[in-house]
Every structure is written in structure tokens, then in C-alpha cells.
Amino acid sequence: MNIEHSQNEPELTVIIPAFNEACGILTFLDLLQNALSGCCADFEVLVIDDGSRDETWPLVRDAASHFSWLRCLRFTRNFGKEAAVLAGMRHARGRALVVMDADGQHPPELLPKLLAPWRSGSAHIVAAQKKCGSVSLMSRFNTYTFNRLMHALTGLDLANASDYRLLDRSVVNALLAFPEKVRFFRGMTVWTGYSMVQVEFEVAPRIAGTSQWSTGQLTRLAIIAITGYSAKPLSMIFWLGMFGMAAALLLFLQAIYSWFAGTAVSGWSSLTVVILFFGSANLLGVGVLGAYLAQIFDEIKRRPEYIVGETVE
Ligand code: UDP
Ligand code: MG
């Protein structure tokens, strides 16, 4: 197939956030080029180096000087995958945009299937869904819990969702117009309400290296996702308080009764339970308030989401 690389508005931009992916990134770019040249005549690939501490940047920069379809930019430090995806969306020129992991877990062979519904005009978003059973039991449990919680609290159904998805230019523009600093890409795309179809895929093993997400980072992402999309935990504290009032009222009646009946010392254990329960409920409530406060704090500082150190066009 004849590959052209126009300066403006290619059909497709592939965005690849990469953090410490030196071992596998060149292999992956090879696979990606093969897949792309078979299904798209006019594309560009945009690698965002999220402050890697290994050889990722020199490797990608050298590759960019050989391949006209490859552009890359580098953050001054690690700002996180969400920031890298945002930078990719801001720099992308394509009429459609695909976000893919740099580790080969998002198979490039799926690209024609992502492109087809968009080309035929039947969807603005084509989301690749992980097939069940393709990831480890532990991560399946975590994802399941997270998705159920997310669905219950926000109404967004993110079951089996991955960040591997194609977005039409109109969706990208809508996302870029979001003023918020703290972002959750997967939730935001669903939230826009643009027409979406899903395509299944098997999560491939990593080409090389290990996943760079720490449990702390994942927990933070989960808290951001929930507090960014739902105020329900706040109203849950309110209802917990109401429940506490009702329980206290019952206990008060019981106390009066036992005073009259002359058995006032009984009830020690129930009292301990109640104190423990509402003591921890208080702390939990303060913690939930803290999570929202932290979110507001981060938003109100209006800091840039990332800082670009170097770009190669
Ligand atoms: N990544 C990133 N910044 C980070 C962590 C990860 O840009 O701080 C990239 C990483 O290079 C990869 C993608 O995000 O391309 C997914 O990361 P990973 O494979 O570690 O996570 P998982 O496959 O477990 O979702
Ligand atoms: Mg991965």
C-alpha cells in the first residue's frame, strides 16, 4: 500500500504514552507500522515520553528521525498516563485518534476493526473491550470491584473498558474543552455521550518490562475517578449520620427504660460497639470530605497538567 504522510490532518493519529518502555518500544513501533500500513493510507504516530528514566527517549527520538510518520515529545518528569494522553490529544492532527499502550498489550492487529465502524460513520467512539479471562485473577478482581463501585456511584458502565479506543475528532475537541485539571480519560469519553461501539480483544502479554503502575497510583486513580464523577459518597455520609441519630435515639430509649427498671449498668458492650462504629464512621466521613477537598485544591491551583521538555516533529 502506498503510504503518504501529509503535514496536516492525517486520517489517523495514534497516541502512545510511554514510561520506561525502552525494552519493547521499538519492537512495538515496528508492529504498529506493519498494522497501520495495511489499513490506513495516511497516519501519524505520536509517542509521549512521560519522563522515562531509561533509554526510551533517545530510542524514540532516533526512530523519529528515520520515520516521517513518527513524532514524539517528552515531559520534564513523570506526570502520569492521563497527562500523557491529554498532551497527545492536544498535539494530534488526525481526523480520528487512537490511544494505545506502548507495551504491546493493546494489539495493533485490532486497528482495522477500530477503524471500520468509524469510517462507515456508525460510531464516534470505538472502544476496545478486554475479553474476560485474559488478565490475571487478582487484577480481574480489582477491576470488577472498581467497575461495580463506579457504576453504583456514577452510573458510568466501564466494565472491561480499556484505554485502547478510537475517538472521532469531534469527541477529541469536546474532551479538550473540559476545563478540569484532574482527568480520567476512560470516564470522560463515555460521559460525552457520543455514539459508541465496542470491539473485543484479548490482552496480549507485555513485549518486555513490567507494569509501571504502583498500587498507590492505582488507588489514586480510583479516588480521582470516583470523586471526579460522583458526589454520592458525600450524601452517603449524610445518611450514615441519619442512621446514627436513629440508633442513638433507640439506645436513649433503652437507657431510660433500664434506668427505670433498675438495670442501668447493663449495655456496656453495646455502648462500646456504638462508640467504635461511630468513631470510625467519623474518620471515614472526614476522609471522604478530604478526598473532595483535595480534588478542589488540585483544580483551583490551575497548574498545567504537564510540562513538555523536548519535541521532535
Ligand atoms: N504509562 C505512562 N505513565 C505512567 C505509567 C504508565 O505513560 O506513569 C504508560 C505505559 O508506558 C504504558 C501504559 O501507560 O504504555 C500502560 O501502562 P502499564 O502497561 O504499566 O499498565 P497496565 O498495562 O497494567 O494498564
Ligand atoms: Mg500494560
Short mmCIF file of C-alpha atoms and ligand atoms in Angstrom, two decimals:
data_model
loop_
_atom_site.label_atom_id
_atom_site.label_comp_id
_atom_site.label_asym_id
_atom_site.label_seq_id
_atom_site.Cartn_x
_atom_site.Cartn_y
_atom_site.Cartn_z
CA MET A 1 0.00 0.00 0.00
CA ASN A 2 1.18 3.48 -0.80
CA ILE A 3 1.78 5.45 2.38
CA GLU A 4 1.53 9.22 2.28
CA HIS A 5 2.30 11.46 5.21
CA SER A 6 0.65 14.80 4.87
CA GLN A 7 1.69 17.60 7.18
CA ASN A 8 -1.85 18.49 8.07
CA GLU A 9 -4.83 16.40 9.06
CA PRO A 10 -3.84 12.79 8.51
CA GLU A 11 -6.73 10.36 8.74
CA LEU A 12 -5.46 8.84 11.96
CA THR A 13 -3.23 9.81 14.87
CA VAL A 14 -2.07 7.04 17.19
CA ILE A 15 -1.13 8.33 20.64
CA ILE A 16 1.27 6.26 22.72
CA PRO A 17 2.03 7.22 26.31
CA ALA A 18 5.30 5.60 27.30
CA PHE A 19 7.02 5.41 30.66
CA ASN A 20 10.20 3.34 30.96
CA GLU A 21 9.39 1.23 27.89
CA ALA A 22 12.90 1.10 26.38
CA CYS A 23 12.96 -2.73 26.20
CA GLY A 24 9.93 -3.06 23.98
CA ILE A 25 9.07 0.24 22.33
CA LEU A 26 10.98 -0.26 19.05
CA THR A 27 9.51 -3.73 18.55
CA PHE A 28 6.13 -2.25 19.23
CA LEU A 29 6.61 0.63 16.77
CA ASP A 30 7.56 -1.97 14.13
CA LEU A 31 4.41 -3.99 14.76
CA LEU A 32 2.38 -0.80 14.74
CA GLN A 33 3.82 0.35 11.42
CA ASN A 34 3.04 -3.01 9.83
CA ALA A 35 -0.53 -2.95 11.08
CA LEU A 36 -1.07 0.69 10.12
CA SER A 37 0.36 0.49 6.63
CA GLY A 38 -2.10 -2.33 5.93
CA CYS A 39 -5.20 -0.42 6.97
CA CYS A 40 -4.56 3.29 6.77
CA ALA A 41 -3.04 5.32 3.96
CA ASP A 42 -2.43 8.46 5.94
CA PHE A 43 -1.45 8.26 9.59
CA GLU A 44 0.87 9.72 12.21
CA VAL A 45 2.13 8.23 15.45
CA LEU A 46 2.73 10.41 18.47
CA VAL A 47 4.80 9.00 21.32
CA ILE A 48 4.61 10.88 24.60
CA ASP A 49 7.50 10.02 26.84
CA ASP A 50 6.15 10.51 30.34
CA GLY A 51 9.51 11.34 31.89
CA SER A 52 11.09 7.90 31.44
CA ARG A 53 14.24 7.25 33.40
CA ASP A 54 15.58 4.65 30.95
CA GLU A 55 16.58 4.80 27.28
CA THR A 56 13.02 5.29 25.95
CA TRP A 57 13.54 8.91 24.85
CA PRO A 58 16.79 8.54 22.84
CA LEU A 59 15.36 5.43 21.15
CA VAL A 60 12.13 7.11 20.14
CA ARG A 61 13.88 10.33 19.11
CA ASP A 62 16.24 8.43 16.81
CA ALA A 63 13.36 6.46 15.35
CA ALA A 64 11.53 9.75 14.70
CA SER A 65 14.41 11.00 12.60
CA HIS A 66 14.01 7.91 10.37
CA PHE A 67 10.26 7.71 10.08
CA SER A 68 8.27 10.61 8.72
CA TRP A 69 5.12 9.29 10.38
CA LEU A 70 6.59 9.42 13.88
CA ARG A 71 6.51 12.46 16.15
CA CYS A 72 7.42 12.50 19.80
CA LEU A 73 7.55 14.71 22.81
CA ARG A 74 8.97 14.33 26.23
CA PHE A 75 7.77 15.55 29.63
CA THR A 76 10.26 17.06 32.01
CA ARG A 77 9.32 14.39 34.58
CA ASN A 78 6.73 11.66 35.15
CA PHE A 79 3.30 13.32 35.11
CA GLY A 80 1.19 10.16 34.76
CA LYS A 81 -0.59 8.43 31.90
CA GLU A 82 -3.65 10.72 31.96
CA ALA A 83 -1.43 13.77 31.42
CA ALA A 84 0.38 11.98 28.59
CA VAL A 85 -2.91 11.14 26.86
CA LEU A 86 -4.01 14.76 27.23
CA ALA A 87 -0.75 16.02 25.69
CA GLY A 88 -1.28 13.54 22.86
CA MET A 89 -4.79 14.84 22.22
CA ARG A 90 -3.54 18.44 22.17
CA HIS A 91 -0.80 17.67 19.64
CA ALA A 92 -2.72 15.22 17.44
CA ARG A 93 -3.68 16.39 13.95
CA GLY A 94 -5.67 13.37 12.80
CA ARG A 95 -9.36 13.25 11.97
CA ALA A 96 -9.52 10.24 14.27
CA LEU A 97 -7.36 9.38 17.22
CA VAL A 98 -6.42 6.08 18.82
CA VAL A 99 -4.83 5.74 22.25
CA MET A 100 -2.63 2.66 22.73
CA ASP A 101 -0.24 1.35 25.37
CA ALA A 102 3.43 1.17 24.45
CA ASP A 103 3.92 -2.34 25.82
CA GLY A 104 2.11 -4.31 23.10
CA GLN A 105 -0.80 -5.27 25.35
CA HIS A 106 -3.11 -3.42 23.01
CA PRO A 107 -2.71 -5.47 19.80
CA PRO A 108 -2.15 -3.33 16.68
CA GLU A 109 -3.91 -6.01 14.59
CA LEU A 110 -7.16 -4.74 16.07
CA LEU A 111 -6.77 -1.33 14.38
CA PRO A 112 -8.76 -2.21 11.21
CA LYS A 113 -11.65 -3.29 13.44
CA LEU A 114 -11.48 0.00 15.33
CA LEU A 115 -11.38 2.00 12.10
CA ALA A 116 -14.22 0.24 10.29
CA PRO A 117 -17.21 1.46 12.37
CA TRP A 118 -15.79 4.99 12.44
CA ARG A 119 -15.20 5.07 8.69
CA SER A 120 -18.70 3.85 7.97
CA GLY A 121 -20.00 6.64 10.20
CA SER A 122 -21.75 4.34 12.65
CA ALA A 123 -19.83 5.50 15.73
CA HIS A 124 -17.83 8.43 17.09
CA ILE A 125 -16.11 6.26 19.69
CA VAL A 126 -14.90 2.72 19.08
CA ALA A 127 -13.83 1.20 22.38
CA ALA A 128 -11.79 -1.98 22.64
CA GLN A 129 -13.17 -4.18 25.41
CA LYS A 130 -10.95 -6.66 27.19
CA LYS A 131 -12.20 -10.18 26.76
CA CYS A 132 -12.88 -11.80 30.14
CA GLY A 133 -10.29 -14.30 31.27
CA SER A 134 -7.44 -12.59 29.53
CA VAL A 135 -5.98 -10.88 32.57
CA SER A 136 -4.84 -12.23 35.92
CA LEU A 137 -7.34 -13.22 38.62
CA MET A 138 -6.16 -10.54 41.04
CA SER A 139 -6.39 -7.72 38.52
CA ARG A 140 -9.76 -9.07 37.40
CA PHE A 141 -10.99 -8.85 40.99
CA ASN A 142 -9.67 -5.28 41.36
CA THR A 143 -11.21 -4.20 38.07
CA TYR A 144 -14.51 -5.86 38.93
CA THR A 145 -14.71 -4.13 42.32
CA PHE A 146 -13.73 -0.80 40.80
CA ASN A 147 -16.25 -1.07 37.97
CA ARG A 148 -19.11 -2.07 40.26
CA LEU A 149 -18.30 0.80 42.60
CA MET A 150 -18.01 3.20 39.68
CA HIS A 151 -21.31 2.01 38.22
CA ALA A 152 -23.12 2.26 41.55
CA LEU A 153 -21.75 5.72 42.29
CA THR A 154 -21.64 7.41 38.89
CA GLY A 155 -23.85 5.39 36.57
CA LEU A 156 -20.94 5.07 34.11
CA ASP A 157 -20.53 1.49 32.91
CA LEU A 158 -16.82 0.88 32.50
CA ALA A 159 -16.84 -2.91 32.75
CA ASN A 160 -13.94 -4.43 30.78
CA ALA A 161 -13.16 -0.99 29.39
CA SER A 162 -9.60 -0.20 28.42
CA ASP A 163 -7.92 2.99 27.33
CA TYR A 164 -7.49 1.41 23.88
CA ARG A 165 -10.08 3.35 21.91
CA LEU A 166 -10.65 5.33 18.76
CA LEU A 167 -12.13 8.80 19.04
CA ASP A 168 -13.53 10.94 16.29
CA ARG A 169 -12.16 14.50 16.03
CA SER A 170 -15.44 15.89 17.43
CA VAL A 171 -15.02 13.78 20.59
CA VAL A 172 -11.40 14.91 20.95
CA ASN A 173 -12.43 18.54 20.63
CA ALA A 174 -15.16 18.02 23.22
CA LEU A 175 -12.66 16.45 25.62
CA LEU A 176 -10.14 19.22 25.05
CA ALA A 177 -12.79 21.75 26.02
CA PHE A 178 -13.10 20.21 29.51
CA PRO A 179 -11.63 22.78 31.87
CA GLU A 180 -10.71 20.32 34.60
CA LYS A 181 -7.13 19.58 35.54
CA VAL A 182 -7.70 16.21 37.19
CA ARG A 183 -8.67 13.83 34.42
CA PHE A 184 -9.93 10.31 33.92
CA PHE A 185 -9.82 9.64 30.18
CA ARG A 186 -11.92 6.46 30.16
CA GLY A 187 -14.77 8.03 32.14
CA MET A 188 -14.68 11.31 30.24
CA THR A 189 -15.11 9.70 26.82
CA VAL A 190 -18.20 7.79 27.99
CA TRP A 191 -19.51 10.90 29.71
CA THR A 192 -19.54 12.91 26.44
CA GLY A 193 -22.40 10.73 25.25
CA TYR A 194 -21.18 10.38 21.66
CA SER A 195 -22.26 7.20 19.88
CA MET A 196 -20.04 4.30 20.83
CA VAL A 197 -19.50 0.75 19.65
CA GLN A 198 -17.37 -1.88 21.30
CA VAL A 199 -14.88 -4.31 19.85
CA GLU A 200 -13.46 -7.19 21.87
CA PHE A 201 -9.80 -8.05 22.18
CA GLU A 202 -7.51 -10.38 24.11
CA VAL A 203 -4.99 -8.54 26.28
CA ALA A 204 -1.59 -9.64 24.98
CA PRO A 205 1.35 -10.18 27.31
CA ARG A 206 3.79 -7.25 27.60
CA ILE A 207 6.56 -7.26 24.98
CA ALA A 208 9.07 -6.51 27.74
CA GLY A 209 9.40 -4.90 31.15
CA THR A 210 6.83 -4.74 33.93
CA SER A 211 3.78 -2.63 34.54
CA GLN A 212 4.75 0.75 35.96
CA TRP A 213 1.62 1.36 37.99
CA SER A 214 2.09 1.18 41.71
CA THR A 215 -0.84 0.19 43.95
CA GLY A 216 -0.72 3.75 45.31
CA GLN A 217 -1.10 5.21 41.79
CA LEU A 218 -4.00 2.89 41.01
CA THR A 219 -5.76 3.76 44.27
CA ARG A 220 -5.28 7.44 43.50
CA LEU A 221 -6.74 6.93 40.01
CA ALA A 222 -9.75 5.16 41.54
CA ILE A 223 -10.31 8.00 44.03
CA ILE A 224 -9.97 10.59 41.25
CA ALA A 225 -12.39 8.64 39.06
CA ILE A 226 -14.99 8.42 41.81
CA THR A 227 -14.70 11.88 43.34
CA GLY A 228 -14.46 13.43 39.87
CA TYR A 229 -17.71 11.90 38.69
CA SER A 230 -19.92 11.50 41.70
CA ALA A 231 -20.91 13.37 44.83
CA LYS A 232 -22.71 10.30 46.20
CA PRO A 233 -20.08 9.47 48.85
CA LEU A 234 -20.87 12.87 50.38
CA SER A 235 -24.58 12.12 50.62
CA MET A 236 -23.71 8.67 51.96
CA ILE A 237 -22.04 10.35 54.94
CA PHE A 238 -25.24 12.28 55.50
CA TRP A 239 -27.29 9.09 55.51
CA LEU A 240 -24.81 7.41 57.81
CA GLY A 241 -25.29 10.34 60.17
CA MET A 242 -29.08 9.95 59.97
CA PHE A 243 -28.74 6.26 60.69
CA GLY A 244 -26.54 7.12 63.69
CA MET A 245 -29.17 9.53 65.02
CA ALA A 246 -31.86 6.86 64.75
CA ALA A 247 -29.66 4.30 66.50
CA ALA A 248 -28.79 6.82 69.21
CA LEU A 249 -32.47 7.56 69.76
CA LEU A 250 -33.24 3.86 70.20
CA LEU A 251 -30.34 3.48 72.64
CA PHE A 252 -31.51 6.55 74.53
CA LEU A 253 -34.96 4.96 74.94
CA GLN A 254 -33.34 1.73 76.09
CA ALA A 255 -31.19 3.65 78.59
CA ILE A 256 -34.26 5.40 80.07
CA TYR A 257 -36.04 2.08 80.26
CA SER A 258 -33.16 0.31 82.03
CA TRP A 259 -32.81 3.21 84.46
CA PHE A 260 -36.45 2.80 85.46
CA ALA A 261 -36.08 -0.98 85.57
CA GLY A 262 -33.00 -0.66 87.82
CA THR A 263 -30.61 -2.46 85.46
CA ALA A 264 -28.68 0.62 84.32
CA VAL A 265 -25.14 -0.86 84.21
CA SER A 266 -26.02 -3.36 81.51
CA GLY A 267 -25.47 -2.32 77.92
CA TRP A 268 -21.74 -1.75 78.26
CA SER A 269 -20.87 -3.88 75.24
CA SER A 270 -23.50 -2.34 73.01
CA LEU A 271 -22.16 1.08 74.01
CA THR A 272 -18.61 0.10 73.11
CA VAL A 273 -19.75 -1.14 69.73
CA VAL A 274 -21.63 2.06 69.08
CA ILE A 275 -18.68 4.24 70.09
CA LEU A 276 -16.30 2.24 67.93
CA PHE A 277 -18.65 2.28 64.98
CA PHE A 278 -19.35 5.98 65.01
CA GLY A 279 -15.77 6.83 65.88
CA SER A 280 -14.60 5.13 62.71
CA ALA A 281 -17.57 6.47 60.74
CA ASN A 282 -16.42 9.97 61.74
CA LEU A 283 -12.93 9.31 60.48
CA LEU A 284 -14.27 7.81 57.27
CA GLY A 285 -16.51 10.82 56.76
CA VAL A 286 -13.61 13.21 57.26
CA GLY A 287 -11.58 11.09 54.84
CA VAL A 288 -14.26 11.34 52.15
CA LEU A 289 -14.52 15.10 52.67
CA GLY A 290 -10.73 15.23 52.44
CA ALA A 291 -10.77 13.44 49.07
CA TYR A 292 -13.15 16.03 47.61
CA LEU A 293 -11.23 18.87 49.20
CA ALA A 294 -8.02 17.55 47.65
CA GLN A 295 -9.74 17.42 44.27
CA ILE A 296 -10.93 21.03 44.63
CA PHE A 297 -7.46 22.03 45.79
CA ASP A 298 -5.86 20.47 42.72
CA GLU A 299 -8.37 22.12 40.39
CA ILE A 300 -8.18 25.54 41.94
CA LYS A 301 -4.40 25.78 41.67
CA ARG A 302 -4.84 25.86 37.88
CA ARG A 303 -1.38 24.40 37.40
CA PRO A 304 -0.52 22.99 33.97
CA GLU A 305 -1.19 19.24 33.73
CA TYR A 306 2.33 18.62 32.45
CA ILE A 307 5.43 20.40 31.16
CA VAL A 308 6.92 19.47 27.80
CA GLY A 309 10.72 19.39 27.84
CA GLU A 310 11.50 18.46 24.23
CA THR A 311 9.62 17.80 20.99
CA VAL A 312 10.62 16.14 17.74
CA GLU A 313 8.39 16.72 14.73
N1 UDP B 1 2.41 4.85 31.46
C1 UDP B 1 2.67 6.23 31.45
N2 UDP B 1 2.92 6.87 32.64
C2 UDP B 1 2.93 6.21 33.85
C3 UDP B 1 2.62 4.82 33.85
C4 UDP B 1 2.37 4.19 32.64
O1 UDP B 1 2.66 6.85 30.38
O2 UDP B 1 3.17 6.85 34.87
C5 UDP B 1 2.14 4.16 30.19
C6 UDP B 1 2.96 2.90 29.95
O3 UDP B 1 4.20 3.18 29.36
C7 UDP B 1 2.06 2.11 29.03
C8 UDP B 1 0.66 2.50 29.50
O4 UDP B 1 0.80 3.72 30.20
O5 UDP B 1 2.22 2.50 27.69
C9 UDP B 1 0.04 1.43 30.38
O6 UDP B 1 0.90 1.16 31.45
P1 UDP B 1 1.16 -0.28 32.02
O7 UDP B 1 1.40 -1.25 30.92
O8 UDP B 1 2.24 -0.12 33.04
O9 UDP B 1 -0.20 -0.57 32.77
P2 UDP B 1 -1.29 -1.72 32.57
O10 UDP B 1 -0.99 -2.48 31.32
O11 UDP B 1 -1.17 -2.51 33.79
O12 UDP B 1 -2.57 -0.95 32.48
MG MG B 2 0.43 -2.78 30.11
#
